[in-house]
XYZ file of C-alpha atoms in Angstrom:
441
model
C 29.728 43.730 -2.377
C 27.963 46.267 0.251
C 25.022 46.051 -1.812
C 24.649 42.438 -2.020
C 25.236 42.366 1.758
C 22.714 44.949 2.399
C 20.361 42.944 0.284
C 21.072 39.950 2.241
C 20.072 42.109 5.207
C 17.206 42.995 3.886
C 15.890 39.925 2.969
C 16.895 38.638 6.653
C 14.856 40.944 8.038
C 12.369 40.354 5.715
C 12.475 36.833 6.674
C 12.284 36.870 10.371
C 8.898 39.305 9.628
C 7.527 37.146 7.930
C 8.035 34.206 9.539
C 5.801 31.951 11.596
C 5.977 32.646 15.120
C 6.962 29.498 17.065
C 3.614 29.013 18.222
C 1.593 29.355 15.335
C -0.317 26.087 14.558
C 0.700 23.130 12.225
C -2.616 24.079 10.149
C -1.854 20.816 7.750
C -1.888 18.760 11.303
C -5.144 20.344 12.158
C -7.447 19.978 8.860
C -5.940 16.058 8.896
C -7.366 15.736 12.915
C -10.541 17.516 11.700
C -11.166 14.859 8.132
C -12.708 10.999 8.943
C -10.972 8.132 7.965
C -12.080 6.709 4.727
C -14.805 4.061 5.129
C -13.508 2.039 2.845
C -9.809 0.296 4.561
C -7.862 0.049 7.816
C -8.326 2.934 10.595
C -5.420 5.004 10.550
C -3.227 5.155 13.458
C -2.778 9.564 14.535
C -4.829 11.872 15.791
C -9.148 12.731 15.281
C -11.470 14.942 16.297
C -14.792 13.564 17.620
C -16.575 16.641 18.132
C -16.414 20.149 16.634
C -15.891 22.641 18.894
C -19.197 24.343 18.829
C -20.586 23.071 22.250
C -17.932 21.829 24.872
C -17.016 18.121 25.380
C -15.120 18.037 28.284
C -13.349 14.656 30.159
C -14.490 12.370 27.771
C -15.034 8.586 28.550
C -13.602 6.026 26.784
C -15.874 4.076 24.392
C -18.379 1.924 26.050
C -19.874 -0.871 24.231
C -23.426 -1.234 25.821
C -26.173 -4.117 24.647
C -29.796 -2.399 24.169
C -32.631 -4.118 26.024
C -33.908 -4.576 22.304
C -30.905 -7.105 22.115
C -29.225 -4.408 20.100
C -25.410 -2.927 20.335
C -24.264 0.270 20.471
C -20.571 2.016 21.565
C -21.022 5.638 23.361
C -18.230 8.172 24.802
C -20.024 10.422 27.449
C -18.912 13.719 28.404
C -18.704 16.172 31.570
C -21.925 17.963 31.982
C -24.013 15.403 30.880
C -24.213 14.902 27.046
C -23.530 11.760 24.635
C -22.371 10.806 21.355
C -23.232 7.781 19.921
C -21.960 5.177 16.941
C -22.305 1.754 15.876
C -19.546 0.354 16.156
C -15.908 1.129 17.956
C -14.561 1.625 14.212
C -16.860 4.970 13.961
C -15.241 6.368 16.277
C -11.569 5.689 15.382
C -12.272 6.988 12.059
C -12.639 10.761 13.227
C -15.000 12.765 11.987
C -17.681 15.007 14.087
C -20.609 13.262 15.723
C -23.875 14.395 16.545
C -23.999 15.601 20.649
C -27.172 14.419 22.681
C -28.189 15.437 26.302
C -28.154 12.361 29.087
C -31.347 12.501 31.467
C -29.747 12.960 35.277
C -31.878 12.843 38.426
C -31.097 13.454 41.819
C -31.871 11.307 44.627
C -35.566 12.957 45.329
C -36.055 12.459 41.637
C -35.935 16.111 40.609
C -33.501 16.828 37.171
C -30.205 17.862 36.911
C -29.348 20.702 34.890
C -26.876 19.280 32.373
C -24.992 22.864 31.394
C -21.407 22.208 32.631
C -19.869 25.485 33.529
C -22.935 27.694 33.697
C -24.658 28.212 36.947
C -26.897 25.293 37.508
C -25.473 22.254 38.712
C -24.025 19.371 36.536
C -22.469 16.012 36.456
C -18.700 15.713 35.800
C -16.603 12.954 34.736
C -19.139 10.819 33.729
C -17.885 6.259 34.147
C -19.435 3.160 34.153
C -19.510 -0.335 35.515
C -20.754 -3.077 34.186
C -20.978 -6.396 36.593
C -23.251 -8.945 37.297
C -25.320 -8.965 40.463
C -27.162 -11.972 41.408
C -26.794 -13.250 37.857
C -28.476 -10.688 36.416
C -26.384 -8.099 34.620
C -26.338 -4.489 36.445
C -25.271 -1.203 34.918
C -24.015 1.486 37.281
C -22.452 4.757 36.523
C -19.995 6.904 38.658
C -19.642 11.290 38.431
C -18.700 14.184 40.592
C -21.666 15.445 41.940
C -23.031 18.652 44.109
C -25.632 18.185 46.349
C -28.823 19.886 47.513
C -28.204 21.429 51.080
C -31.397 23.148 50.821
C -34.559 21.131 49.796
C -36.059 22.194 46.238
C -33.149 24.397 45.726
C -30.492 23.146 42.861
C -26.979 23.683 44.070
C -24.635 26.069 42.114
C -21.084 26.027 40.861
C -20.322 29.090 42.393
C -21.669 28.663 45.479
C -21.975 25.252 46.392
C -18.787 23.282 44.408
C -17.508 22.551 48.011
C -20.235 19.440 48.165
C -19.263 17.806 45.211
C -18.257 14.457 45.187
C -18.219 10.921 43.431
C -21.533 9.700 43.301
C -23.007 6.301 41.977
C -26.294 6.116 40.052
C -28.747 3.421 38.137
C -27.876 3.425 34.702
C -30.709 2.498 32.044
C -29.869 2.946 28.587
C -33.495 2.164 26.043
C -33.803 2.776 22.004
C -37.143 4.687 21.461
C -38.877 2.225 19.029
C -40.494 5.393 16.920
C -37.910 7.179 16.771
C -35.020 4.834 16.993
C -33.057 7.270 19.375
C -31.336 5.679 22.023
C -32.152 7.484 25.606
C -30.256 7.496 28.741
C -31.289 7.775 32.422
C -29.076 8.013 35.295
C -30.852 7.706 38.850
C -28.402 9.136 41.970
C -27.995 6.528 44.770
C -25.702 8.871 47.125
C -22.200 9.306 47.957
C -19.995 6.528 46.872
C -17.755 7.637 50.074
C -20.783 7.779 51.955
C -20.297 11.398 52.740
C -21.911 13.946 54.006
C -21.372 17.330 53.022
C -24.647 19.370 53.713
C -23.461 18.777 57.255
C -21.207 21.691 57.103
C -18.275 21.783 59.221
C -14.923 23.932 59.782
C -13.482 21.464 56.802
C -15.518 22.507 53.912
C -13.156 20.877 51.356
C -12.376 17.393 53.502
C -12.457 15.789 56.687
C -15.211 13.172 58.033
C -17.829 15.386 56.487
C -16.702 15.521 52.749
C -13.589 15.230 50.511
C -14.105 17.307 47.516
C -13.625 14.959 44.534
C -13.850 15.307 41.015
C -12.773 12.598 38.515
C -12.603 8.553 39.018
C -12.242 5.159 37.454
C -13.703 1.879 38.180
C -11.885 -1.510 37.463
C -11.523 -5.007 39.046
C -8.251 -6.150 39.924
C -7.317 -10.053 38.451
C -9.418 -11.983 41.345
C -12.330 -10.014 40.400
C -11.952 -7.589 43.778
C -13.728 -3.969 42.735
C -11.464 -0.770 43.154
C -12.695 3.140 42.601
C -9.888 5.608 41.765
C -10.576 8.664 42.878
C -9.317 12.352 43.219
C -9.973 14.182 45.992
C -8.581 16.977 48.278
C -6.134 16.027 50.791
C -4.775 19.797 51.987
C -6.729 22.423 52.277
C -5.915 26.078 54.065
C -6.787 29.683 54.740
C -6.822 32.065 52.258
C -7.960 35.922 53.331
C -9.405 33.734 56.261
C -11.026 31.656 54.065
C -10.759 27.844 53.629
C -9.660 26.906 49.984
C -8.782 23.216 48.806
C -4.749 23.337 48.263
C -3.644 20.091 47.474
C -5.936 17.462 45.349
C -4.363 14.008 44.917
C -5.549 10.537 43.552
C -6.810 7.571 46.190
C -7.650 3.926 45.783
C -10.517 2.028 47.582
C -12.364 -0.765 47.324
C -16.114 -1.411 46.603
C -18.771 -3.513 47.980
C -20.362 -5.790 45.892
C -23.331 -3.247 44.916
C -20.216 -1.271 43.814
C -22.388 1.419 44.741
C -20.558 2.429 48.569
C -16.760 1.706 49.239
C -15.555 -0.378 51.882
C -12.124 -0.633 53.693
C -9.371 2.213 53.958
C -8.548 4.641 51.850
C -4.713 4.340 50.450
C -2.763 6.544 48.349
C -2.104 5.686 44.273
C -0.320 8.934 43.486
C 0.865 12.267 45.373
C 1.416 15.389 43.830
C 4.974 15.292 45.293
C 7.979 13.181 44.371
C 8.566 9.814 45.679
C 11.909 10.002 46.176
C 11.479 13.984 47.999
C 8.154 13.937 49.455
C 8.900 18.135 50.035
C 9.193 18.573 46.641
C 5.934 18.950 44.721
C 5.879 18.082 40.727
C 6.219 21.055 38.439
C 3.063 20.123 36.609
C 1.077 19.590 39.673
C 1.435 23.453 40.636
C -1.681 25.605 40.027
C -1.215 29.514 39.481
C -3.986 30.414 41.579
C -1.910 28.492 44.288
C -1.944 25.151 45.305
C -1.369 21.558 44.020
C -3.396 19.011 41.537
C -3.353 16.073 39.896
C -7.228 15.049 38.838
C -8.894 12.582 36.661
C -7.106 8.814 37.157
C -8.350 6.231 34.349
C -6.521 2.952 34.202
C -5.893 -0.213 31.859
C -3.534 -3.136 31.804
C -0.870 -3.317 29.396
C 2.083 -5.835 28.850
C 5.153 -4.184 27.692
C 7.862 -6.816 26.377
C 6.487 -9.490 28.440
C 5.766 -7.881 31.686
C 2.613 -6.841 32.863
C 1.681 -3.322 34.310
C -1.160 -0.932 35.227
C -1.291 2.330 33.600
C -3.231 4.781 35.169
C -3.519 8.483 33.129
C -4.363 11.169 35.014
C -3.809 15.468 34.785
C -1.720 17.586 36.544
C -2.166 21.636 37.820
C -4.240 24.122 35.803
C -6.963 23.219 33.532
C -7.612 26.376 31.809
C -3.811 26.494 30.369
C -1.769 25.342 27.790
C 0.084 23.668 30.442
C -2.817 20.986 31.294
C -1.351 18.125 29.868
C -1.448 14.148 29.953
C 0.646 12.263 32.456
C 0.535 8.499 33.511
C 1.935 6.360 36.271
C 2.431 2.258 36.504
C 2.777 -0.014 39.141
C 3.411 -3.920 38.095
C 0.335 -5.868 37.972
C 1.511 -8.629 40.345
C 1.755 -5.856 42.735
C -2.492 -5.159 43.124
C -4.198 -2.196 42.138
C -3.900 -1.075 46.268
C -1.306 0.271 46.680
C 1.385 3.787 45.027
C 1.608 3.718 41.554
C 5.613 5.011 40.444
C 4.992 8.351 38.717
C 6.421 8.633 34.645
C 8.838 10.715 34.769
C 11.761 12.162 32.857
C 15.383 12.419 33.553
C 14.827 15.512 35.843
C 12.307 13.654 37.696
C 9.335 15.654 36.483
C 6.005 14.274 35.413
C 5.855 13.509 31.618
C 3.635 14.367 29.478
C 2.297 12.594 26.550
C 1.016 15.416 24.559
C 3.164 18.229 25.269
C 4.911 17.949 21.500
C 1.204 17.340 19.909
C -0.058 20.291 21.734
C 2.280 22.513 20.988
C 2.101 21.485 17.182
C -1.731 22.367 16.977
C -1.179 25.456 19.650
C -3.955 24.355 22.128
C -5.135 25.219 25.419
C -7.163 24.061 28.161
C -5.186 20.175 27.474
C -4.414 18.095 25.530
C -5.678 16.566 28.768
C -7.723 14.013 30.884
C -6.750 11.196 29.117
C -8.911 8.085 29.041
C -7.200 4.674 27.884
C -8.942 1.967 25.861
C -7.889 -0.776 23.098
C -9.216 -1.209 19.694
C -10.370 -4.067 18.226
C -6.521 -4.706 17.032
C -5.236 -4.394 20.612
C -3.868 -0.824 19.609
C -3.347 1.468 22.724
C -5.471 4.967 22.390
C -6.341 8.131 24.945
C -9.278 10.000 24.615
C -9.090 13.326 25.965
C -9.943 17.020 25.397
C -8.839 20.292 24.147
C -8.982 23.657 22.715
C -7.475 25.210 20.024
C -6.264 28.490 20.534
C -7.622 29.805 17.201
C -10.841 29.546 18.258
C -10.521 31.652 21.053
C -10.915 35.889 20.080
C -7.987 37.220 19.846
C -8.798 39.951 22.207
C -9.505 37.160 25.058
C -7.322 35.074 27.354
C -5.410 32.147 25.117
C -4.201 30.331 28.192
C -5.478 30.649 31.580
C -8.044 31.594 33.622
C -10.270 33.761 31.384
C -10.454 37.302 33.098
C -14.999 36.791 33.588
C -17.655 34.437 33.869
C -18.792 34.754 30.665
C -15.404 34.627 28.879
C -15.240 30.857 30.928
C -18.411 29.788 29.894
C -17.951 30.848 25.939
C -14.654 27.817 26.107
C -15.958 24.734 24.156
C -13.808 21.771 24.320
C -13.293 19.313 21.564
C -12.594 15.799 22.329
C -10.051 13.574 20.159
C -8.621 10.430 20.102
C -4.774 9.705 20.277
C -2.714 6.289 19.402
C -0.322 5.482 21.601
C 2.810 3.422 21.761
C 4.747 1.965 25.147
C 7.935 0.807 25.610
C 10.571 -0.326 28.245
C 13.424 2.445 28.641
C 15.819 1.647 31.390
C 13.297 -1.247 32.803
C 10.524 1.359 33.166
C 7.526 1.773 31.172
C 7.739 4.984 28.538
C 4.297 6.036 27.051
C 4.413 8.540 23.649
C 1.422 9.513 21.371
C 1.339 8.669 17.660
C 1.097 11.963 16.152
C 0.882 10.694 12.019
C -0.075 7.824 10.768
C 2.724 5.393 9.177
């Protein structure tokens, strides 16, 4: 009997060695995110990879379907720091699979280039969206991302140094297939400040005030009478910090456009706080950053109907990027309602932000996400996100898994992949419950 229990001991012990930590990754998950779709039959609905991993992808768009002045069609995602994949149709990209990364052509407003290196030390454009309108009667193209300015003529801003004059900018979009090569090419022409600010006129309020707001992330979208709104993050709170001024609390704003939908008109009103509606004192547990302060970035909306009633969704992200605690959240506000006004926050039953791909994150043990989600509809009317992430097992093991990496270089070495995640909505309680699709049926 003792030696049968010490045996059973043994292999206990033996057991709990030998067993997979709890955040070891769900490597069968990963290799299925990783393989395409077959050609051949329906796109699956769970979880792809668009891009590899080898060069980062970060904030993607969601797919845009653009017509060629050639009269030809073609769907694109674009990503922070200026690059591009591009497919044929919508279906190529629900099928998974890596796709090949191309550079986008940026210019400033004296016509010099942008560097397009997110992350290193030259400047670069982030959170790349588009518009597409007509404007009289002739179709117009015009693109929206965060952008630094030059407060010093010939001199290209830095990330380091000059991140305090970044905001959203709008730009001339044109998009041309190289008839030689058959390449399609991409041009973006900056017209200025959306806000109309000015932030090479330095003031005491670096990060905000009538100078500059520093934003980073937005979304364009017409409301049901046709009325143009930009979503926008920006900082709303900033104080000292060793007598320094530092942006403390970033939160997401609505305003309307003109009809160039190139400068916004009106007031500025809230969509969502990083606090709770029903304790303004009492910040979300998401939203907090562990360098200090408060965020929630990146708003991208669509229209849904859930059992007959129709809402707004707007996804957004909440506190640290660089952490396995960067996550998807969403809010809703009934479409009857207007897109001008507070969105109501998802939230669970302690009243904290949800988010979407906490369980899929954890499954795959990823970092830096899965976050800034970006809504669209297939061709089926199925919900999806794209967003980014990392996978922890790409990262050394002697380097920082989650959080801020310890140097420069460390942070520039992280390369995002994008994905694509189904989703599926639902009314709980009379309020609108969002969850990811993590297999397919």
């Amino acid at each position: 009997m003792r030696a049968r229990a010490h045996s059973a001991l043994l292999s206990l012990i033996a057991a709990c060695l030998f067993a997979m930590p709890s955040t070891a990754a769900d490597q069968k998950l990963i290799d299925q995110m990783k393989i395409a779709d077959p050609e051949a039959g329906p796109v699956q609905l769970r979880p792809k990879f668009l891009t590899d991993g080898s060069y980062d992808t970060a904030d993607p768009s969601a797919p845009i379907h653009v017509q060629l002045p050639d009269g030809q069609q073609v769907w694109m995602i674009i990503f922070s720091g200026g690059t591009v994949i591009y497919a044929n149709s919508l279906e190529e990209f629900l099928r998974g699979g890596a796709h090949a990364l191309l550079d986008i052509d940026f210019l400033y407003p004296d016509g010099t280039h942008v560097t397009t290196k997110p992350y290193r030390i030259k400047a670069a454009p982030w959170d790349p969206d588009l518009a597409f309108f007509r404007s009289d009667a002739e179709p117009r193209m015009v693109g929206y991302a965060g952008m630094m300015e030059k407060c010093k003529e010939g001199v290209e801003p830095t990330r380091a140094k000059d991140n305090w004059t970044r905001n959203r900018h709008a730009f001339d979009v044109e998009l041309w297939r190289d008839s030689v090569t058959r390449k399609v090419h991409q041009l973006w022409k900056d017209l200025g400040s959306v806000q109309g600010y000015r932030p090479c006129e330095h003031s005491e309020d670096p990060w905000l005030g009538a100078a500059h707001a520093h934003g980073y992330g937005s979304h364009y979208i017409e409301d049901s009478s046709g009325r143009p709104f930009l979503f926008f993050d920006e900082v709303t709170e900033q104080k000292l910090l060793n007598g320094a001024p530092v942006p403390y609390r970033t939160e997401i704003l609505v305003r309307q456009l003109d009809s160039s939908r190139t400068r916004a008109v009106g007031p500025k009103r809230f969509a969502l706080r990083v606090t709770r509606p029903d304790d303004p004192n009492r910040p979300f547990k998401a939203a907090r950053r562990s360098i200090g302060g408060l965020l929630i970035e990146g708003p991208h909306l669509i229209d849904v109907t859930i059992d007959g009633v129709d809402y707004y969704i707007m996804f957004f992200s909440a506190g640290d990027a660089f952490t396995d605690k960067y996550g998807s959240n969403y809010a809703y506000r009934l479409k009857s309602e207007g897109l001008d006004g507070p969105f109501t926050p998802g939230v669970d039953d302690d009243g904290e932000l949800i988010n979407i791909t906490s369980s899929l994150s954890e499954r795959i043990d990823a970092t830096w996400g899965i976050g800034r989600p970006n809504p669209f509809r297939d061709q089926q009317g199925n919900l999806w996100i794209a967003g980014h992430v990392i996978l922890k097992q790409d990262i050394p093991d002697d380097e920082t898994k989650s959080g801020w990496p310890p140097t420069y270089e460390q942070l520039v070495k992280r390369a995002r992949r994008s994905l694509v995640i189904p989703l599926a909505t639902e009314l709980r309680e009379g309020r609108p419950l969002v969850k990811t699709i993590e297999a397919a049926p």
